[in-house]
Amino acid sequence: MLRLLWLIPALPAAGFVVLVVLGRRLSRTAVAVVGAGSVGLSALVALAVCLDFIASPPPGDAYRQVLWTWFDTGGLAPRIAFYLDAVSVVFVLVITGVGFLIHLYSTEYMEEDEAFARFFIYMNLFVASMLVLVLADNLLLLYLGWEGVGLCSYLLISFWQRDVGNVYAGRKAFIVTRVGDTALIVGLFLLFTQLHTLDIQPLMEDAAAEWAAGSGFAVAAAALLLGGAVGKSAQLPLQTWLPDAMAGPTPVSALIHAATMVTAGVYLIARTNVLFSLAPDVRLAMAVVGTATLLYAGFSALAQRDIKRVLAYSTISQIGYMFLALGVSGWSAAVFHFMTHAFFKALLFLGAGVVIEALGGEHDIFRMGGLRRRLPGAFWTFVIGAAALAALPIVTAGFYSKDLIVATSWASVDGSVWLWLGALAGAFVTSLYAFRLVFVVFFGQEHTAVTRPPRWRLQLPLIVLGAFSVVGGLVWLPEWMGGSHPLATFLETALPETRLVHDALAESVAGTAVAVVVVLSGIGLAYLLWLRGRAATAAFAVRPVPRAVAAFWLAGWSFDWLYERLFVLPVKWFARVARDDLVDPAFTGLAWLNVQAWRALSASQNGLLRLYVGVAGAGVVLILALVILR
């Protein structure tokens, strides 16, 4: 079965090619079958390959499949080769499984869109690129997948191109992430020039052998890779593109946030953990960035009115938890939270899409309300997703992964009480905005009538993702619940074990009890503010100070305003100043010469056949004369 590994990215890529070549000739049903079916087949192959890998682990707990040599020049000979270990198993199963459910959902959600085939072309390429990224055996092939998901994010965010705002949102995502991508490619140059390879496993071995902990090269390489991860995963200070990415169709938002794109940075850091182990200062910076980001995004989510922007800031916050875990060397905990987050975040976005479609395209949560009876399926699954996001104890997958990160933020040898307090504060804010969504959207008075009830292709993915959002955390139970953690045991075959010091807090009921009280307090406060006391909350919100704070959070803490003045306006000013420089006249002159040459040549085309024959004959005579005289 392992020999079928290449089929996992090849099937979505084949779907992409078929739709590019035949998309205009196929019916919508055929497009849906090819688009969703190729990803579904990839998920089935991935399941078979990964089960075989788990049941019969290959030597070294990793399998490498070399297809061909990409190129060979200047000592660089990367191969088109795939690498499967515990980390890539988890990512591949999530990408293909959740990706297929999103594709199935899209066959109904996008069925009336005039660019139905183009949508699935981009979606299939998106999944194929992400699979190449997580299966790549070398960093150059990983970078190919990295750039592929960046391209697809631009195409999908700006999918509805008739609205210029959507095009600007796609362009913004492409440009902002390009900052991180530049840092990443510089990091790859550094690694190759110093260690003479980009094959990931030999590279990690050579780095551990040749670089001491804290050495300049190790710190520089880790910092550059962190820059790439920060851009792609929308962490401070490169987070501004992700809320605007909600301009794309809702299935795109689900795919970007749950299974692809923003989790690429988490994967990159986990895969190159040896470099970050050699750079403790960079790990500390990563933990601080993650903590600051989860708090920043949590407060921003509290002020949003657009249901998708609430979830967008939620994603930024939850990726912040993953960065916090990676920063304190909780490698496996970060991958665990990636998995559970994919389930409940895809569920929340797809549930939001059902609500938006049912209300005729309405996005404002305060124009919704009273939908729990009109949309019972969406209501119950959305509650499950919100509960998992808030880490409701015992009954949700999010509880097990987030509680592990909160505990690790102090219990790890790289942790601290300040990181722990930041993680707890983030958990409180998360539960507050998660249930703000539930109470405002599904309770209270109905403001907008339901016009389009969902059919089975919209509801089935919600049910499946809802089930995983409940049971997905049972693969790693805390010690006070029996300590069964098969996922941890599996991941430790590919990732370093997290070293703990504060065992009393990390493993005791008391440590978890603190987190549980924080989460339940946030849910209780949300109940008081937006269900029982909604009128009083609305009256308080219009006062000058609360209104100013809410406006600040609504604008994402004015990062866009700041970047507009620091970067955008100076570039525009320079473009205006440089409009009349010497470069443009030079190129204009070349264009003028081309036009004149074209006019001279076109004048010779006068239709006189005798003249043509005479000129051709003269040319032949001239060529013969040159040959003879030579």
XYZ file of C-alpha atoms in Angstrom, residues 3-402:
400
model
C 3.795 2.410 -2.860
C 0.520 4.197 -3.624
C 1.699 7.242 -1.688
C 2.244 9.259 -4.884
C -1.437 8.885 -5.752
C -2.515 11.013 -2.784
C -1.417 14.358 -4.329
C -1.683 13.032 -7.897
C -5.451 12.452 -7.790
C -6.470 16.058 -6.956
C -3.839 17.225 -9.459
C -5.403 14.960 -12.095
C -8.827 16.406 -11.275
C -7.347 19.869 -11.790
C -5.940 18.897 -15.219
C -9.177 17.251 -16.365
C -11.219 20.297 -15.382
C -8.767 22.691 -17.045
C -8.912 20.748 -20.320
C -12.562 19.675 -20.359
C -14.259 21.943 -17.816
C -16.215 24.011 -20.345
C -17.501 20.898 -22.108
C -18.624 19.063 -18.970
C -22.010 19.374 -17.306
C -22.198 20.739 -13.777
C -22.809 17.224 -12.485
C -19.700 15.937 -14.243
C -17.653 18.868 -12.914
C -18.853 18.096 -9.378
C -18.014 14.401 -9.780
C -14.504 15.158 -11.035
C -13.850 17.980 -8.571
C -15.156 16.339 -5.412
C -14.545 12.763 -6.560
C -10.822 13.240 -7.147
C -10.371 14.547 -3.607
C -12.615 11.764 -2.259
C -10.486 9.131 -4.004
C -7.379 10.811 -2.607
C -8.901 10.573 0.887
C -9.588 6.845 0.405
C -6.038 6.187 -0.821
C -4.653 8.271 2.047
C -6.699 6.273 4.556
C -5.488 2.960 3.116
C -1.842 4.063 2.956
C -1.851 5.592 6.442
C -3.578 2.591 8.026
C -0.962 0.334 6.444
C 1.759 2.643 7.756
C 0.298 2.557 11.291
C -0.340 -1.207 11.280
C 3.080 -2.108 9.859
C 5.516 0.747 10.474
C 8.431 0.736 8.018
C 12.028 0.720 9.257
C 12.817 3.959 11.033
C 9.097 4.792 11.316
C 9.244 6.620 7.988
C 8.720 5.784 4.331
C 10.453 7.608 1.470
C 9.286 7.330 -2.133
C 11.525 8.757 -4.872
C 9.830 9.298 -8.228
C 12.473 11.120 -10.287
C 15.219 13.721 -10.078
C 13.781 17.171 -10.551
C 17.003 18.756 -11.836
C 20.722 18.500 -11.169
C 22.822 21.659 -11.288
C 25.496 23.339 -9.189
C 25.487 20.603 -6.595
C 21.723 20.906 -6.078
C 19.805 17.830 -7.212
C 16.390 17.825 -5.551
C 14.086 14.924 -6.275
C 10.381 14.660 -6.700
C 10.140 12.500 -3.611
C 7.595 12.038 -0.833
C 8.213 11.358 2.848
C 5.645 9.782 5.140
C 6.006 9.707 8.908
C 3.728 10.290 11.888
C 3.490 14.049 11.326
C 2.668 13.826 7.623
C 0.178 11.008 8.336
C -1.874 13.313 10.568
C -1.711 16.202 8.114
C -2.525 14.071 5.068
C -5.563 12.461 6.702
C -6.912 15.832 7.825
C -6.270 17.581 4.494
C -7.876 14.877 2.379
C -10.721 14.029 4.785
C -11.776 17.546 5.652
C -10.968 18.678 2.108
C -13.360 16.104 0.648
C -16.176 17.159 2.981
C -15.665 20.782 1.944
C -15.695 19.780 -1.735
C -18.905 17.800 -1.234
C -20.462 20.813 0.513
C -19.326 23.034 -2.370
C -21.200 20.982 -4.967
C -24.433 22.374 -3.530
C -23.216 25.700 -2.182
C -21.760 26.782 -5.557
C -24.201 24.972 -7.858
C -25.751 28.175 -9.212
C -22.470 30.021 -9.709
C -21.627 30.782 -13.332
C -17.953 29.869 -12.742
C -18.710 26.465 -11.217
C -15.937 24.638 -13.119
C -13.353 27.345 -12.438
C -14.115 27.087 -8.733
C -13.279 23.379 -8.618
C -10.188 23.899 -10.775
C -8.795 26.209 -8.094
C -9.971 24.019 -5.205
C -8.387 20.862 -6.608
C -5.104 22.651 -7.233
C -5.281 24.015 -3.678
C -5.593 20.544 -2.144
C -2.922 19.079 -4.436
C -0.488 21.873 -3.532
C -1.054 21.405 0.194
C -0.500 17.665 -0.107
C 2.757 18.245 -1.967
C 3.781 20.634 0.819
C 3.229 18.161 3.657
C 4.614 15.130 1.819
C 7.701 16.797 0.337
C 10.977 15.062 1.095
C 13.012 18.231 0.500
C 12.510 21.889 1.248
C 12.522 22.918 -2.403
C 9.571 20.657 -3.206
C 7.930 21.883 -0.003
C 8.428 25.428 -1.275
C 6.736 24.497 -4.551
C 3.647 23.404 -2.592
C 4.020 26.490 -0.403
C 3.849 28.776 -3.428
C 1.025 26.694 -4.887
C -1.242 27.283 -1.900
C -0.311 30.972 -2.000
C -1.352 31.224 -5.637
C -4.597 29.326 -5.030
C -5.456 31.494 -2.036
C -5.200 34.579 -4.269
C -7.336 32.982 -6.986
C -10.009 31.808 -4.562
C -10.189 34.875 -2.321
C -10.706 37.043 -5.403
C -12.933 34.418 -7.053
C -15.904 36.750 -7.473
C -13.868 39.185 -9.542
C -16.688 41.535 -10.541
C -16.483 43.090 -7.078
C -13.238 45.053 -7.011
C -13.116 44.692 -3.225
C -12.678 40.943 -3.624
C -9.778 41.475 -6.002
C -8.141 43.841 -3.518
C -8.579 41.238 -0.754
C -6.908 38.569 -2.869
C -4.095 40.920 -3.797
C -3.615 41.858 -0.161
C -3.329 38.197 0.856
C -0.782 37.575 -1.889
C 1.366 40.613 -1.065
C 1.357 40.243 2.728
C 2.185 36.536 2.618
C 4.883 37.362 0.050
C 6.775 39.118 2.853
C 6.973 35.862 4.779
C 7.681 33.860 1.619
C 10.705 36.064 0.932
C 12.059 35.332 4.408
C 11.529 31.621 3.798
C 13.368 31.513 0.469
C 16.288 33.462 1.981
C 16.327 30.865 4.756
C 16.522 28.084 2.171
C 19.459 29.841 0.490
C 21.207 30.067 3.862
C 20.626 26.400 4.648
C 21.879 25.224 1.270
C 24.996 27.397 1.253
C 25.957 26.255 4.759
C 24.828 22.613 4.814
C 24.841 21.850 1.048
C 21.509 20.042 0.956
C 17.799 20.754 1.091
C 16.708 17.169 1.756
C 14.905 17.572 5.052
C 16.173 14.584 7.031
C 19.877 14.905 6.070
C 19.563 18.645 6.593
C 18.302 18.187 10.148
C 21.060 15.680 10.907
C 23.763 17.971 9.524
C 22.402 20.992 11.407
C 22.438 19.069 14.704
C 25.987 17.851 14.015
C 27.558 21.090 12.764
C 25.744 23.883 14.604
C 25.867 24.421 18.340
C 22.761 25.537 20.206
C 22.421 29.296 19.907
C 24.918 29.600 17.047
C 24.444 32.455 14.608
C 23.599 30.300 11.615
C 21.059 28.251 13.576
C 19.361 31.372 14.932
C 19.327 33.073 11.509
C 17.934 30.003 9.732
C 15.251 29.426 12.359
C 14.281 33.115 12.381
C 13.924 33.185 8.586
C 11.799 30.045 8.574
C 9.708 31.538 11.376
C 9.195 34.625 9.208
C 7.787 32.431 6.460
C 5.529 30.628 8.897
C 4.267 33.883 10.430
C 3.210 35.171 7.021
C 1.475 32.023 5.844
C -0.204 31.349 9.200
C -1.354 34.969 9.697
C 0.435 35.677 12.958
C 1.528 39.070 14.250
C 2.615 41.237 12.511
C 1.542 39.668 9.181
C -2.008 38.788 10.196
C -3.905 41.521 8.352
C -4.645 39.522 5.197
C -6.725 36.780 6.799
C -9.870 38.710 7.884
C -10.135 40.206 4.393
C -9.802 36.704 2.919
C -13.466 36.248 3.867
C -14.257 37.908 0.528
C -14.053 34.471 -1.074
C -16.869 31.888 -1.074
C -17.512 30.236 2.290
C -16.091 26.814 1.267
C -12.857 28.619 0.401
C -12.766 30.130 3.882
C -13.284 26.683 5.390
C -10.501 25.157 3.295
C -8.025 27.970 3.996
C -8.703 28.002 7.724
C -9.195 24.324 8.503
C -7.131 22.116 6.202
C -4.748 24.228 4.117
C -2.815 27.493 3.900
C -2.777 28.865 7.454
C -1.641 25.548 8.952
C 1.305 25.374 6.548
C 3.412 27.460 8.908
C 2.688 25.106 11.796
C 3.732 22.147 9.650
C 6.947 23.868 8.509
C 8.049 24.535 12.091
C 7.140 21.037 13.299
C 8.953 19.456 10.350
C 12.131 21.498 10.940
C 11.980 21.242 14.730
C 15.716 20.467 14.954
C 16.570 23.968 13.708
C 14.286 25.528 16.295
C 15.688 23.295 19.036
C 19.073 24.843 18.220
C 17.656 28.380 18.490
C 16.112 28.896 21.955
C 15.766 32.649 21.453
C 13.722 32.083 18.300
C 11.520 29.584 20.164
C 10.902 32.172 22.865
C 10.022 34.761 20.233
C 7.650 32.248 18.641
C 5.915 31.606 21.966
C 5.551 35.331 22.614
C 4.219 35.943 19.098
C 1.715 33.110 19.506
C 0.500 34.397 22.881
C 0.222 37.997 21.692
C -1.592 36.876 18.555
C -4.147 34.719 20.341
C -5.036 37.616 22.645
C -5.084 40.230 19.874
C -7.307 38.093 17.644
C -9.597 37.056 20.484
C -10.430 40.647 21.427
C -10.827 41.551 17.750
C -13.325 38.697 17.305
C -15.421 40.085 20.163
C -16.205 43.259 18.195
C -16.944 41.801 14.742
C -20.420 41.873 13.223
C -19.714 39.731 10.142
C -20.091 36.062 11.089
C -17.193 34.999 8.853
C -14.850 37.680 10.196
C -15.516 36.459 13.743
C -14.398 33.013 12.638
C -11.431 34.478 10.748
C -10.079 36.158 13.863
C -10.830 32.946 15.723
C -8.521 31.089 13.338
C -5.741 33.622 13.888
C -6.191 33.087 17.627
C -6.172 29.285 17.467
C -3.095 29.232 15.235
C -1.586 31.449 17.940
C -2.142 28.598 20.397
C -0.280 26.269 18.034
C 2.620 28.719 17.781
C 2.654 28.994 21.580
C 2.879 25.205 21.838
C 5.696 25.063 19.279
C 7.518 27.865 21.085
C 7.595 25.903 24.344
C 8.684 22.719 22.498
C 5.210 21.190 22.680
C 5.603 19.829 19.154
C 3.047 17.031 19.462
C 0.559 19.247 21.303
C 0.614 21.721 18.384
C -0.084 18.946 15.858
C -2.883 17.607 18.088
C -4.537 21.029 18.209
C -4.111 21.365 14.451
C -6.156 18.182 14.045
C -9.005 19.096 16.387
C -9.046 22.681 15.141
C -9.485 21.452 11.568
C -12.629 19.573 12.605
C -14.398 22.299 14.539
C -13.248 25.233 12.411
C -14.406 23.579 9.181
C -17.677 22.806 10.969
C -18.124 26.422 12.054
C -17.377 27.882 8.634
C -19.631 25.432 6.821
C -22.353 26.052 9.409
C -21.944 29.786 8.877
C -22.290 29.172 5.150
C -25.593 27.367 5.696
C -26.872 30.316 7.719
C -25.681 32.867 5.151
C -27.274 30.975 2.263
C -30.515 30.387 4.186
C -30.798 34.134 4.850
C -30.157 35.173 1.251
C -26.530 36.205 1.715
C -26.816 38.023 5.052
C -23.519 38.210 6.981
C -24.361 40.559 9.869
C -24.981 38.518 13.011
C -27.238 41.241 14.447
C -29.581 40.846 11.470
C -29.959 37.157 12.171
C -31.424 35.725 15.367
C -34.025 33.106 16.233
C -32.641 30.482 13.852
C -32.458 27.499 16.195
C -35.970 26.384 15.233
C -35.767 27.324 11.548
C -32.364 25.658 11.015
C -32.135 22.936 13.677
C -29.383 20.959 11.925
C -27.182 23.997 11.516
C -27.955 25.082 15.088
C -26.919 21.874 16.832
C -23.800 21.328 14.769
C -22.798 24.990 15.170
C -23.223 24.670 18.943
C -20.929 21.632 18.869
C -18.355 23.587 16.869
C -18.560 26.602 19.177
C -18.274 24.368 22.231
C -15.181 22.694 20.760
C -13.704 26.108 19.942
C -14.383 27.250 23.505
C -12.887 23.960 24.832
C -16.021 22.917 26.701
C -14.756 20.286 29.154
C -14.967 16.517 28.590
C -17.468 16.499 25.714
C -15.504 18.302 22.969
C -12.275 17.587 21.116
C -11.083 21.169 21.538
C -10.959 20.720 25.311
C -8.307 18.001 25.170
C -5.979 19.738 22.717
C -6.294 23.251 24.102
